[in-house]
Short mmCIF file of C-alpha atoms in Angstrom, two decimals:
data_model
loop_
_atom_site.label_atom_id
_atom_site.label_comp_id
_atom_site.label_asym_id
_atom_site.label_seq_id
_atom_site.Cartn_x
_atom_site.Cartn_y
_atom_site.Cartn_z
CA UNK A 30 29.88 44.69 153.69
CA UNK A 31 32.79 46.53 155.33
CA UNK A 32 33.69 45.56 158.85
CA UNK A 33 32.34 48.98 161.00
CA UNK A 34 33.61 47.28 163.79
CA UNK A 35 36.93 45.28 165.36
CA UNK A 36 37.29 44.33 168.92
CA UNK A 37 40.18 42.21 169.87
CA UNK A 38 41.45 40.71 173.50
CA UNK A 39 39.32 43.40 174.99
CA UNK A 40 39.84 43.20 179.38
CA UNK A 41 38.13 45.00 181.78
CA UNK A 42 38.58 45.01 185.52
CA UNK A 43 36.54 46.41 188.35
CA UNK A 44 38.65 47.01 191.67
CA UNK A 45 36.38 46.24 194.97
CA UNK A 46 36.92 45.68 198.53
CA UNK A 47 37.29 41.94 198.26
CA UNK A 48 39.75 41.89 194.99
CA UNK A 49 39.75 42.83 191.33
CA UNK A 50 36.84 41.47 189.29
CA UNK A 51 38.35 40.69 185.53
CA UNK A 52 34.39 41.14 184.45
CA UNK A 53 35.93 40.94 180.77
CA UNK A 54 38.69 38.56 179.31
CA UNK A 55 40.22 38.57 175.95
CA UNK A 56 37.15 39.05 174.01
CA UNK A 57 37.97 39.30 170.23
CA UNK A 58 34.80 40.03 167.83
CA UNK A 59 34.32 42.09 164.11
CA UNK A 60 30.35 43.40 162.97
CA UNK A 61 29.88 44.53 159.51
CA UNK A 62 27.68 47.51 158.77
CA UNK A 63 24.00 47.13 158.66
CA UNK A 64 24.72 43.66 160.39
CA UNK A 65 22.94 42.60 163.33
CA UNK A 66 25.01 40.77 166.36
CA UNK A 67 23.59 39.28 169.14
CA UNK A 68 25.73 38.77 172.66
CA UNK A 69 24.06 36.09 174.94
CA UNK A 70 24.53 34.76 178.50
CA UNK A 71 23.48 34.34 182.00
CA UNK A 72 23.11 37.90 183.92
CA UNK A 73 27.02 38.99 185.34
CA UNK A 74 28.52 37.45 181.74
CA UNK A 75 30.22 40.59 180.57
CA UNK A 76 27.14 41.58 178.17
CA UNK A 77 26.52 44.63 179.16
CA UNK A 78 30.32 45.22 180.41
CA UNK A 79 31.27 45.03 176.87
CA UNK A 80 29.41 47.25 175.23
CA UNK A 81 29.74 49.94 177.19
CA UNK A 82 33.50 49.36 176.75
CA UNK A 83 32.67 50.09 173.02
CA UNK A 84 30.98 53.37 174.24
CA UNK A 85 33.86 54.37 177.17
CA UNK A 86 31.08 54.03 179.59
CA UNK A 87 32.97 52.35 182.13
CA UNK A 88 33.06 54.11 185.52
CA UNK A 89 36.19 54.61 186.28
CA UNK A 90 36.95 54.19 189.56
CA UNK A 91 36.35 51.67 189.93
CA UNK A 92 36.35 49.93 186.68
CA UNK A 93 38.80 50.30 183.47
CA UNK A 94 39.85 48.60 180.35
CA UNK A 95 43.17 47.33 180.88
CA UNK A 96 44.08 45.72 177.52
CA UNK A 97 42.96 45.04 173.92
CA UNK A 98 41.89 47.34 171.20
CA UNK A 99 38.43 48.57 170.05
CA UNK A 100 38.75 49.93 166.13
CA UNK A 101 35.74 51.78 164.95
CA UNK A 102 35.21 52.62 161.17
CA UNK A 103 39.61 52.26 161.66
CA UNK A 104 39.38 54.60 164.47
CA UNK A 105 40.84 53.21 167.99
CA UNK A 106 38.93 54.35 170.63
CA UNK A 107 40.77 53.35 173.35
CA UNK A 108 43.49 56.37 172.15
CA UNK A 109 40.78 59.20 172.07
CA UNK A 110 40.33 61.67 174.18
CA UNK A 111 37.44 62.45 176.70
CA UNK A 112 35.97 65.29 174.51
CA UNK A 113 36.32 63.01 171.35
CA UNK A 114 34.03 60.48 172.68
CA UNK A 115 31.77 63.11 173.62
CA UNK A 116 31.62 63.84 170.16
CA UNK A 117 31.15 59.93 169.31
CA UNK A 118 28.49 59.12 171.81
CA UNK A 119 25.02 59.78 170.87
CA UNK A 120 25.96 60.93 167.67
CA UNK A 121 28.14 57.60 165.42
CA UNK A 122 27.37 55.34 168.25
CA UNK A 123 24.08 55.13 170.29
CA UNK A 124 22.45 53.35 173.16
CA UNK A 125 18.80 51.81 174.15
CA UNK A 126 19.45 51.34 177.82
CA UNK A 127 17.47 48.79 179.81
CA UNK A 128 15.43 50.77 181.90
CA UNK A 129 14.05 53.62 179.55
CA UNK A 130 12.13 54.76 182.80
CA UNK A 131 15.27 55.38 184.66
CA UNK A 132 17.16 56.32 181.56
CA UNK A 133 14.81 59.15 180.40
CA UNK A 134 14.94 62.33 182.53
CA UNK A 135 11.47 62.83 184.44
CA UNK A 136 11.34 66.69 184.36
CA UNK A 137 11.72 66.72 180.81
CA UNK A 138 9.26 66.51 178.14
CA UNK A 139 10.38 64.25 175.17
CA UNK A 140 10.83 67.28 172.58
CA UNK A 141 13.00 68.57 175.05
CA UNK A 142 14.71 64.99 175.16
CA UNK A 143 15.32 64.56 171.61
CA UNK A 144 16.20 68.00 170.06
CA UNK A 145 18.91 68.87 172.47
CA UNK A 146 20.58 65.97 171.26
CA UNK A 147 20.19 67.21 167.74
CA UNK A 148 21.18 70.73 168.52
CA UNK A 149 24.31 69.74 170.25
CA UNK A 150 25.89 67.23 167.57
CA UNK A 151 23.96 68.19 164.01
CA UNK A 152 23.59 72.48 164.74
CA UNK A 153 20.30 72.75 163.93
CA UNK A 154 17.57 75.57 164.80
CA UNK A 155 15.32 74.90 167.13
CA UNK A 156 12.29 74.67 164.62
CA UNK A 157 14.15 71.75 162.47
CA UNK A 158 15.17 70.18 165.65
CA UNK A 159 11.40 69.82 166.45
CA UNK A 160 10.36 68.97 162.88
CA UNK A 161 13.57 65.88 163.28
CA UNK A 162 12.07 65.04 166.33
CA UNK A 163 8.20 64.26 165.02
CA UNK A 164 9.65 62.69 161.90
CA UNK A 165 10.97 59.94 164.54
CA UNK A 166 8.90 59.79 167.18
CA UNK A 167 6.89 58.79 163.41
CA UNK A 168 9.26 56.35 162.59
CA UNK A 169 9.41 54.20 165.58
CA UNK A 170 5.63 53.84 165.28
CA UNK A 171 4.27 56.69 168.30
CA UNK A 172 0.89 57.50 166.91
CA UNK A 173 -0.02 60.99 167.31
CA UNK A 174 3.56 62.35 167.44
CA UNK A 175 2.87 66.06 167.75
CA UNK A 176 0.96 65.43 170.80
CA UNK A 177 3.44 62.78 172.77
CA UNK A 178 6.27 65.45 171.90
CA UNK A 179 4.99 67.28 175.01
CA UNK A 180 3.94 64.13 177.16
CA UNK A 181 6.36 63.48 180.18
CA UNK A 182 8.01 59.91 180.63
CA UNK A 183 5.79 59.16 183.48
CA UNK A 184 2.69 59.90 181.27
CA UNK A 185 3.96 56.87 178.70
CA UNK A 186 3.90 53.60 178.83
CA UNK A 187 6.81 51.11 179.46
CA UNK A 188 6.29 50.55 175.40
CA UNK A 189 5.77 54.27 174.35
CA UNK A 190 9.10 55.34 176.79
CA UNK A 191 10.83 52.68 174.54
CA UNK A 192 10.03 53.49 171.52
CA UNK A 193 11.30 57.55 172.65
CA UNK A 194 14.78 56.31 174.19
CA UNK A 195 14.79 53.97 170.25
CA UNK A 196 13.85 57.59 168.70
CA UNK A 197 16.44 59.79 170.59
CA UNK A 198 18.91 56.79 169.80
CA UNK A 199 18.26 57.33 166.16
CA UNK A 200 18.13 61.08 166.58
CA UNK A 201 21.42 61.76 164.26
CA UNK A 202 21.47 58.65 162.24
CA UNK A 203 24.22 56.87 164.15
CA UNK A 204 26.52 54.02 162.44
CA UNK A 205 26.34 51.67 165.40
CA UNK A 206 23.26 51.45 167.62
CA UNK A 207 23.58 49.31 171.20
CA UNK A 208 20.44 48.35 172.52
CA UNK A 209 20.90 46.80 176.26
CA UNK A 210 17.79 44.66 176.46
CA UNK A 211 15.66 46.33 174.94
CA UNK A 212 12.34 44.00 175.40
CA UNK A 213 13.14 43.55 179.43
CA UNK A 214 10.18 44.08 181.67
CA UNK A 215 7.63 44.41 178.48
CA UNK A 216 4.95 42.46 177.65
CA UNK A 217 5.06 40.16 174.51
CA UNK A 218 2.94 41.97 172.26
CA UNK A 219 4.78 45.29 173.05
CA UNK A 220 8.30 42.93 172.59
CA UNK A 221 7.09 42.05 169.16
CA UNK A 222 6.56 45.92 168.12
CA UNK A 223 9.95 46.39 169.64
CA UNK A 224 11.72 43.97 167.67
CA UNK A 225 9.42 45.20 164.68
CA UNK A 226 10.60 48.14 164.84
CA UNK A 227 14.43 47.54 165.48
CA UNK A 228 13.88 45.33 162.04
CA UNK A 229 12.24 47.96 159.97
CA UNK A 230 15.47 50.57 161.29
CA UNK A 231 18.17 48.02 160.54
CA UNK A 232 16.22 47.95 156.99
CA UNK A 233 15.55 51.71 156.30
CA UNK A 234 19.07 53.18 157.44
CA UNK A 235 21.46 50.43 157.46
CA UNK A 236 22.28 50.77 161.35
CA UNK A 237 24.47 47.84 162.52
CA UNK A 238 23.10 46.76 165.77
CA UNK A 239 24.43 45.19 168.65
CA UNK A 240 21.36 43.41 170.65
CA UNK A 241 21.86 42.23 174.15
CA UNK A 242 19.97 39.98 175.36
CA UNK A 243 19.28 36.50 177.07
CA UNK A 244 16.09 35.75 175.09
CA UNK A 245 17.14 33.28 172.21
CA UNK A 246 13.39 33.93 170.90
CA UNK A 247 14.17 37.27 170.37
CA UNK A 248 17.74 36.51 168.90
CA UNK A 249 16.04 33.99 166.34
CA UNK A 250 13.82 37.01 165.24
CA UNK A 251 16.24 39.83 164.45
CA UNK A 252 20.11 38.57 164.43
CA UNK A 253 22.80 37.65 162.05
CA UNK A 254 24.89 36.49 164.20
CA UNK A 255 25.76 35.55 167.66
CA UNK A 256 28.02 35.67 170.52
CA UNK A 257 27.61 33.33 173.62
CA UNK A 258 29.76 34.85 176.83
CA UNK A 259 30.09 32.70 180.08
CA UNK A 260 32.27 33.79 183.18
CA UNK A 261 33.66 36.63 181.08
CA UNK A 262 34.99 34.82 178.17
CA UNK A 263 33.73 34.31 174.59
CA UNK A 264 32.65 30.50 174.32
CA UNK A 265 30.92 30.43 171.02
CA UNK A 266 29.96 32.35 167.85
CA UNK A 267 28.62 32.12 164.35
CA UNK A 268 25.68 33.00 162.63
CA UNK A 269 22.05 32.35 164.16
CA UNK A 270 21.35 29.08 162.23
CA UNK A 271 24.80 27.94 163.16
CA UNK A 272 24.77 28.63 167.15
CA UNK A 273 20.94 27.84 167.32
CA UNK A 274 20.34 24.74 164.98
CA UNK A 275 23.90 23.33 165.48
CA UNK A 276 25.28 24.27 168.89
CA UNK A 277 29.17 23.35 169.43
CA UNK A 278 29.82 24.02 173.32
CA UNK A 279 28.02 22.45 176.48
CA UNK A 280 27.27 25.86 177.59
CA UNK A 281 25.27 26.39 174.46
CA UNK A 282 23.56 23.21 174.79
CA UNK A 283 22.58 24.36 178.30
CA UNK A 284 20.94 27.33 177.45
CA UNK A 285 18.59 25.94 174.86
CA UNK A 286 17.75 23.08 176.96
CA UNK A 287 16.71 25.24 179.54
CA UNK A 288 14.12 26.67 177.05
CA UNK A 289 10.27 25.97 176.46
CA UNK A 290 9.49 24.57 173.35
CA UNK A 291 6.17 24.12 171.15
CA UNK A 292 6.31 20.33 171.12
CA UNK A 293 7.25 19.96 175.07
CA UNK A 294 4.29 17.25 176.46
CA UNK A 295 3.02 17.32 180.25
CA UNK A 296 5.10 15.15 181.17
CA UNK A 297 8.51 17.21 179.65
CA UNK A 298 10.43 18.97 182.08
CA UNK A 299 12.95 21.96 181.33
CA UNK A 300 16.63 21.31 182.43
CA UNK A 301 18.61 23.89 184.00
CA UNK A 302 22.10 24.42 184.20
CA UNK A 303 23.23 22.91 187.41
CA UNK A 304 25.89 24.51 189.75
CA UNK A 305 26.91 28.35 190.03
CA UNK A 306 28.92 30.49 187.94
CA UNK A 307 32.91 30.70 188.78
CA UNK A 308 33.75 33.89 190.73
CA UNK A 309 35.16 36.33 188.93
CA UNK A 310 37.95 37.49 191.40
CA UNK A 311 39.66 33.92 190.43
CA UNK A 312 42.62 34.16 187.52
CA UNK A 313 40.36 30.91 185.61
CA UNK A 314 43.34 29.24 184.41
CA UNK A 315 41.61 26.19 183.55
CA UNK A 316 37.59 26.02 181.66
CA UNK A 317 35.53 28.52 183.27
CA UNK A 318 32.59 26.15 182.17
CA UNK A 319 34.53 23.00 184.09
CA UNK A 320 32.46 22.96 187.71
CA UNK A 321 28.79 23.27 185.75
CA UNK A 322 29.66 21.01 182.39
CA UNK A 323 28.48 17.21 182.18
CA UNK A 324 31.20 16.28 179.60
CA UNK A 325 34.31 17.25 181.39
CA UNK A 326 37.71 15.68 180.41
CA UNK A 327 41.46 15.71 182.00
CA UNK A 328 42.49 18.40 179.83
CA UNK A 329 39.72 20.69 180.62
CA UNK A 330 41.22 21.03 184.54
CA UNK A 331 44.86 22.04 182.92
CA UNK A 332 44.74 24.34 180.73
CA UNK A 333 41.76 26.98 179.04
CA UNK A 334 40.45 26.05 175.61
CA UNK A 335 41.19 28.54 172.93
CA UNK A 336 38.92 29.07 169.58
CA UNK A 337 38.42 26.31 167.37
CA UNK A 338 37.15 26.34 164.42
CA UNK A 339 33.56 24.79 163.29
CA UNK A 340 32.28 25.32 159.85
CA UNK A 341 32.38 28.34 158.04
CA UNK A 342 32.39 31.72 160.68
CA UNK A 343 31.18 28.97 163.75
CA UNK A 344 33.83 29.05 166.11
CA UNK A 345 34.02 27.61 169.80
CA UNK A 346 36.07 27.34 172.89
CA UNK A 347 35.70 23.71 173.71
CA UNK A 348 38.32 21.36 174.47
CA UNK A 349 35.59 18.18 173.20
CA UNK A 350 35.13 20.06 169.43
CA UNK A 351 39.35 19.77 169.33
CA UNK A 352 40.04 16.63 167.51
CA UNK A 353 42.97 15.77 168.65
CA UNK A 354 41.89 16.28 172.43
CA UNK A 355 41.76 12.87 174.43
CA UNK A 356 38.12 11.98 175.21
CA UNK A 357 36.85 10.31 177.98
CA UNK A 358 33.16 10.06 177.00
CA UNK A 359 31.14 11.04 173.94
CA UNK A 360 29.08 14.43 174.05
CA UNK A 361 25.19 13.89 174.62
CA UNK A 362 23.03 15.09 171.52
CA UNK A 363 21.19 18.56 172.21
CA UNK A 364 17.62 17.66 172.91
#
């Protein structure tokens, strides 16, 4: 597969009253076409931060990306202009926000919500705009599609408004398709048809995805690959079975403790991650992880860890997977 995508040392900064928040820091990652890749973390991560800096959906004030490049089928987007992107959004790239009851416009009916995308980037009459906008509404699984085309958002369901803000995402057969949690605040039999029917677009048009999320169960189901953030830095990545099954950084090991599991007895508790993230308005010269981790060493205090490599495409930043880095006490097994 060729690589659709190339992020490297990507930065982002938000200016507030009580400093600048570097939300994003040196965050290198590639995603093939048709490939799915997940990004994972607590909430205030950089998630959602760095996708939209795929997009140029940072608010600026008070945010901006300050450094790195984002190449897009070999196109840089940081170098285009605002009209380019324009022509970019919605059209080779598209987003599934996380609120698809905020994100779809309440006065509008969905036909009107769907074609006018269609008529601005593909130029297409009104009539095959409408007959584009059934044929999806059909393909996302909305039964009875010539009827919902006139419902209004607030006459859907939180599953039914999804499944429109997947459809108008799809609307002109994008490249690269974002979707921002898109299972948040739905039940888990309406999660399931969600993730259904993200699977059965990935299969049909070859759409590389780019899922963000904190649910791992939903991350076992649908991706290739994954990225764990923490603190605004890249910690760990590799394929599912490799971050998953085989987890290299403490962080990691956190996160899936802190998860229910089939064979947990009465008397099993979960374990949460202890402590607080760092704040953001610090440089982080040192770990970010450092305060929160159990396995700490000297080194970790001095200096930040960069990527090391595991097997294969596993990578982490983790001073205790360097081999050479002096060790205080052994890592505990993930549970």
């Amino acid at each position: 597969m060729n690589t659709l995508l190339q992020v490297r040392d990507l930065e982002v900064e938000f200016r507030t009253y009580a400093g600048i928040v570097r939300a994003v820091r040196k965050v290198s990652f590639d995603l093939k076409a048709g490939e799915v890749l997940a990004i994972v973390g607590e909430s205030g991560c950089g998630k959602s931060v760095t996708a939209q800096s795929i997009m140029r959906l940072i608010p600026t004030p008070p945010g901006r990306i300050t450094g790195g490049s984002i190449l897009f089928d070999n196109e840089e987007i940081l170098a285009k202009t605002e009209s380019q992107m324009q022509k970019i959004r919605g059209n080779a790239i598209s987003v599934i926000f996380q609120d698809s009851m905020t994100s779809l416009n309440p006065v509008l009916n969905v036909r009107t919500q769907i074609t006018e995308i269609l008529r601005l980037h593909k130029n297409v009459s009104q009539p095959q705009a409408n007959a584009r906008a059934i044929e999806l509404l059909s393909l996302v699984g909305i039964p009875e599609p010539k009827t919902r085309m006139k419902a209004y958002p607030h006459e859907l369901s939180g599953g039914m408004r999804q499944r429109v803000m997947i459809a108008m995402a799809l609307a002109c057969d994008p490249q690269l398709l974002i979707a921002d949690e898109p299972t948040t605040a739905l039940d888990v039999t309406i999660q399931a048809q969600i993730i259904e029917v993200l699977k059965n677009i990935r299969q049909e048009l070859n759409t590389a995805i780019i899922l963000i999320t904190h649910d791992l169960g939903v991350v076992a189901g649908l991706a290739d690959r994954v990225m764990v953030m923490y603190a605004g830095n890249l910690v760990e990545q590799g394929t599912v079975d490799e971050v998953l099954c085989e987890p290299l950084h403490p962080y990691t090991w956190g996160l899936l403790r802190s998860l229910p599991r089939l064979n947990m007895g009465p008397e099993d508790k979960l374990k949460p991650i202890w402590g607080q993230p760092p704040d953001l308005l610090l440089p982080l010269d040192r770990c970010p992880f450092l305060p929160r981790c159990e396995h700490a060493m000297g080194i970790c205090a001095q200096d930040r860890p960069p990527a090391f490599n595991g097997q294969d495409s596993h990578s982490v930043n983790c001073w205790l997977q360097h081999p050479l880095a002096p060790r205080t006490r052994r890592p505990q097994e993930v549970g």
